[in-house]
Tab-separated table of C-alpha atoms in Angstrom:
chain	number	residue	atom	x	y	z
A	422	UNK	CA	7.043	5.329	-38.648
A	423	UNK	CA	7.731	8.415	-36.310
A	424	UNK	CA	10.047	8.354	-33.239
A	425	UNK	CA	8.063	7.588	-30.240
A	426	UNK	CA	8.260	10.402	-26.959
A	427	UNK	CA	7.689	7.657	-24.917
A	428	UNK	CA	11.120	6.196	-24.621
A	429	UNK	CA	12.777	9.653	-23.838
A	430	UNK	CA	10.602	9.903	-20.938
A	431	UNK	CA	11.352	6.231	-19.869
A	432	UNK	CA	14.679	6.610	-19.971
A	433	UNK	CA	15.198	9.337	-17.927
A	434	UNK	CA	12.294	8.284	-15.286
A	435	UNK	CA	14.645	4.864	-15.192
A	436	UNK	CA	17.747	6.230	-15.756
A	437	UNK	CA	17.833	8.778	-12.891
A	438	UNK	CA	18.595	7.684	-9.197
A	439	UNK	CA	16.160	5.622	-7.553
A	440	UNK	CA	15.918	2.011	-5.466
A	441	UNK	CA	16.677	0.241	-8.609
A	442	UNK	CA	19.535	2.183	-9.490
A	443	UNK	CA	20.798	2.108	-5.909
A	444	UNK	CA	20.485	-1.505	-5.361
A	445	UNK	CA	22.334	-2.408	-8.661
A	446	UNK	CA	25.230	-0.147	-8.234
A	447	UNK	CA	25.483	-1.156	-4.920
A	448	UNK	CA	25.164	-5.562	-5.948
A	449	UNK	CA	28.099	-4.765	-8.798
A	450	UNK	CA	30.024	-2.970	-6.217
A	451	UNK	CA	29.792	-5.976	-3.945
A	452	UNK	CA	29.647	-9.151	-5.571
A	453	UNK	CA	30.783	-8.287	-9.367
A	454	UNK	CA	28.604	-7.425	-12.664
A	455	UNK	CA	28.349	-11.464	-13.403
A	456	UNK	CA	26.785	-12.369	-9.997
A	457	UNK	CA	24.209	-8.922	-10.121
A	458	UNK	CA	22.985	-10.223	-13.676
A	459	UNK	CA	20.242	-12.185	-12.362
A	460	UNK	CA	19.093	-9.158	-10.153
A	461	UNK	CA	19.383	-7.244	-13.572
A	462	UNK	CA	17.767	-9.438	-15.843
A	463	UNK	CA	14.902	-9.461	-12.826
A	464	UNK	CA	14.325	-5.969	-12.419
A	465	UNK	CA	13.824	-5.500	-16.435
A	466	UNK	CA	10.921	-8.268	-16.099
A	467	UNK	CA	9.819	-6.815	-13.271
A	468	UNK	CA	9.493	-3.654	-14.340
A	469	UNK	CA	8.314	-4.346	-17.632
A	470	UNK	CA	5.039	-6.426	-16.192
A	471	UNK	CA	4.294	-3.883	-13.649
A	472	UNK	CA	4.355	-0.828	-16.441
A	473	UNK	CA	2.586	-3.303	-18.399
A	474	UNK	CA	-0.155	-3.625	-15.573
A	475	UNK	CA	-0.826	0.155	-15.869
A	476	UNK	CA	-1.795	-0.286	-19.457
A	477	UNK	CA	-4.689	-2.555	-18.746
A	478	UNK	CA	-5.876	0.166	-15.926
A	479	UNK	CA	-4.414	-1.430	-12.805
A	480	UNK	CA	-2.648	2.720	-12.190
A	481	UNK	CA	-6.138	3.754	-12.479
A	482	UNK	CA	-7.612	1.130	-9.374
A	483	UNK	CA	-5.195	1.815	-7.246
A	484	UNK	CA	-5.641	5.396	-7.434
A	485	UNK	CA	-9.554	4.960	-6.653
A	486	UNK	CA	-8.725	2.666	-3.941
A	487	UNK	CA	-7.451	5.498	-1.587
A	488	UNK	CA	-6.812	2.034	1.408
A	489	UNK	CA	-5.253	0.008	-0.753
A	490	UNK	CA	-3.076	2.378	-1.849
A	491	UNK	CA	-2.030	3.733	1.589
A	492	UNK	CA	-1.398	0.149	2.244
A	493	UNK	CA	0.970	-0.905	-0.724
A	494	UNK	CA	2.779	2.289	0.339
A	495	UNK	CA	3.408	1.367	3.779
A	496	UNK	CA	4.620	-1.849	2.470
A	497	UNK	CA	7.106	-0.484	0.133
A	498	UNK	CA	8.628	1.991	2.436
A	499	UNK	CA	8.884	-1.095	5.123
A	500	UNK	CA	10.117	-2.691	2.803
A	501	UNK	CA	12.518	-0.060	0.849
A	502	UNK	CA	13.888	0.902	4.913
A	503	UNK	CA	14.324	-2.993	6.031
A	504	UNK	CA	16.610	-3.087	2.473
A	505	UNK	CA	18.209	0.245	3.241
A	506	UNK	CA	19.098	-1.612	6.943
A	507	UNK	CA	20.284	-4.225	5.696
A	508	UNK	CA	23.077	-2.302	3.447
A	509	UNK	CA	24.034	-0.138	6.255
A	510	UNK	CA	24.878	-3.486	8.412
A	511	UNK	CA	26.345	-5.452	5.366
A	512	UNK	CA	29.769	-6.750	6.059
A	513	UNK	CA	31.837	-3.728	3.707
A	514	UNK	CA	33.646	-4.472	0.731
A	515	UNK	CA	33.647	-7.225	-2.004
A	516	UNK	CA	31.660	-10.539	-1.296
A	517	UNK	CA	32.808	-13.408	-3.130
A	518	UNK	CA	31.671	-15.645	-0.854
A	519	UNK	CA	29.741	-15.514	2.552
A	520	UNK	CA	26.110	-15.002	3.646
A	521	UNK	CA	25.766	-11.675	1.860
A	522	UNK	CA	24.411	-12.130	-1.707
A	523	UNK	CA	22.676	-10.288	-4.599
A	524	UNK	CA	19.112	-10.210	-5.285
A	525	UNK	CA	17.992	-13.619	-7.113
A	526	UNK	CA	15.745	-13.014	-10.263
A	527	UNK	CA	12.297	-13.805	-8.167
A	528	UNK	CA	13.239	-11.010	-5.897
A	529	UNK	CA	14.195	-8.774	-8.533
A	530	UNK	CA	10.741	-9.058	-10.241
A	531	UNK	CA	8.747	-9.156	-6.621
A	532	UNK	CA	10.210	-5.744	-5.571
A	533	UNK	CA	9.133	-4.372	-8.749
A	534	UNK	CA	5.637	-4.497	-7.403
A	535	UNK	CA	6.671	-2.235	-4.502
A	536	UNK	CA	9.231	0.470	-6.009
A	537	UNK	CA	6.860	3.528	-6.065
A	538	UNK	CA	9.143	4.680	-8.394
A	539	UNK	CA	8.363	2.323	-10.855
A	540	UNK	CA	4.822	2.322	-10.123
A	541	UNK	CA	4.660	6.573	-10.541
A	542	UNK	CA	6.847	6.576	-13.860
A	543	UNK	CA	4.303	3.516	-15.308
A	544	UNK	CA	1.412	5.575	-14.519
A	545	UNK	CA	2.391	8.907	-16.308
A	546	UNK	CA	3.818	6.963	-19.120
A	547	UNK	CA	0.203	5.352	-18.975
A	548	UNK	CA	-1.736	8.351	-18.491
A	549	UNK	CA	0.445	10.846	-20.786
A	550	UNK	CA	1.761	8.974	-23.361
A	551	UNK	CA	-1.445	6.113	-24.424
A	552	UNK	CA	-1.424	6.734	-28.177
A	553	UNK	CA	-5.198	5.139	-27.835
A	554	UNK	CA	-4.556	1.381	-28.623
A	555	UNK	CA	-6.844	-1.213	-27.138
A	556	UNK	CA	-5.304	-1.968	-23.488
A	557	UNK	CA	-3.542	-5.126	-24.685
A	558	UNK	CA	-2.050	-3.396	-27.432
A	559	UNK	CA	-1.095	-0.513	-24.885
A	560	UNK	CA	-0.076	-2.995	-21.937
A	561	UNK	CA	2.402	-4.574	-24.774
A	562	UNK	CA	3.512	-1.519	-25.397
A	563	UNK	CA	4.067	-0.136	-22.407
A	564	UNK	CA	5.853	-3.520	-20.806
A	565	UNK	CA	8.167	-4.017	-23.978
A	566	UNK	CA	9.219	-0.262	-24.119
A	567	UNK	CA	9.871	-0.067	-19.823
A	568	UNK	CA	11.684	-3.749	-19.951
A	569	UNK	CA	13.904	-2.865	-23.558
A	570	UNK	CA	15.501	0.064	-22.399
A	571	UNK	CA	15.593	-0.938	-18.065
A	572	UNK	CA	17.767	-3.933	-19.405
A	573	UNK	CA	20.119	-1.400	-20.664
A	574	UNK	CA	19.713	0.917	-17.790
A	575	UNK	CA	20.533	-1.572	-15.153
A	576	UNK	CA	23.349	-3.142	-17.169
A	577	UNK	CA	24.811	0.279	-16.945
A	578	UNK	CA	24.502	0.474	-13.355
A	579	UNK	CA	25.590	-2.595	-12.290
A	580	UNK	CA	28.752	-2.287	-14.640
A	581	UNK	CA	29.384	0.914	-12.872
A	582	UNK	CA	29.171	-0.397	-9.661
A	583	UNK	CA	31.677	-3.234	-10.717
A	584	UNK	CA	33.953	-0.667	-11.689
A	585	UNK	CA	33.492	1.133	-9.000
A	586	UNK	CA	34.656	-1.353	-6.806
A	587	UNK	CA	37.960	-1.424	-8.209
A	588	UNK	CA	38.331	2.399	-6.976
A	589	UNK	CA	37.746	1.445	-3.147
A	590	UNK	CA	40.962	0.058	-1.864
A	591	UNK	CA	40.698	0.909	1.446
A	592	UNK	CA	37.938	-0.510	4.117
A	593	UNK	CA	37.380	3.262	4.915
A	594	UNK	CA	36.061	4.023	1.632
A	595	UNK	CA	33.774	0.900	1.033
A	596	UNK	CA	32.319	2.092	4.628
A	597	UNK	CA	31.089	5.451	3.152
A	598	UNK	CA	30.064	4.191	0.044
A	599	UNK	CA	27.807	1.358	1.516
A	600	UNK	CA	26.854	3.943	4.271
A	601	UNK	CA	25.813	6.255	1.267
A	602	UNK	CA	24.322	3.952	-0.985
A	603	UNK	CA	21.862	2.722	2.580
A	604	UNK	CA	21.206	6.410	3.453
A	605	UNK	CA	20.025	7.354	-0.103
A	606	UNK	CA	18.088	3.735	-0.506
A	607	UNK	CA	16.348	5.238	3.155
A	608	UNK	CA	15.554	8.558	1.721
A	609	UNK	CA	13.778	6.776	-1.089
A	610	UNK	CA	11.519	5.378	1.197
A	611	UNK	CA	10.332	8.631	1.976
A	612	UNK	CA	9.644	9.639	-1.912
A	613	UNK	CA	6.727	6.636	-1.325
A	614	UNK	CA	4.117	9.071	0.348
A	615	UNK	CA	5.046	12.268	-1.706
């Protein structure tokens, strides 16, 4: 059995910085790696169905459906800025308790269907990497090889943002770092119609 070239190029499409990896660094900072686990354990789901999706052709529709695709983008940079908003107003440091809280594993798996970054990745791992299995074959594929290696990905991220929390001791630097982490998250939004 030879070593597969798609899971180089999934890890570094999920590895490098994007809404995911934003969000989770951002939920360990704030509320600890045991309360982001859910928003982990959501996202590798998430992302696994929607890479999944591409296998059976769903890349391929949207792509012919020049509306619908204009449309899901609007949504998901809406909806990418109203998140980015909401970090930039979040109350600044730790949250052990409050109104703030980290994604639950619905949301997780919902925004999944949004994250142009997710969606773009899917579709050249779809389009360059099919090794010519039937579509369920490929869709299993695809999903198990996107959701194996995102677990680990967003583990790692929302570790790092746990220990990264330990570093800001002062309210000055959680301000910057949450007014960071909402300024990037906004930029990504942008990345949607490129």
């Amino acid at each position: 059995m030879s070593f597969d070239p798609l899971y180089v190029f999934v890890f570094a499409g999920l590895f490098s910085p994007g809404p995911n990896v934003i969000l989770l660094t951002t939920s360990g900072a704030r509320f600890g790696f045991g309360r982001s686990l859910p928003h982990v354990f959501g996202v590798a789901i998430g992302v696994g169905i929607t890479s999944a999706l591409t296998g059976f052709g769903i890349g391929a529709l949207l792509l012919a459906q020049p509306a619908l695709t204009f449309a899901l983008k609007c949504l998901a940079a809406a909806w990418i800025l109203w998140m980015a908003w909401k970090l930039f107003c979040s109350t600044r440091g730790p949250q052990t308790q409050g109104r703030d809280r980290p994604f639950t594993f619905l949301e997780a798996v919902l925004f999944q269907w949004v994250n142009p970054k997710i969606w773009a990745i899917a579709m050249a791992a779809s389009s360059g990497y099919a090794i010519g299995l039937p579509p369920a074959q490929e869709a299993l594929r695809l999903g198990s090889a996107f959701s194996g290696i995102n677990l680990f990905v967003c583990l790692f991220w929302s570790f790092a943002g746990s220990l990264l929390a330990a570093l800001m001791t002062r309210q000055v630097w959680w301000r910057w770092f949450m007014t960071i982490m909402a300024l990037a998250l906004a930029a990504s939004a942008v990345m949607v119609f490129l």
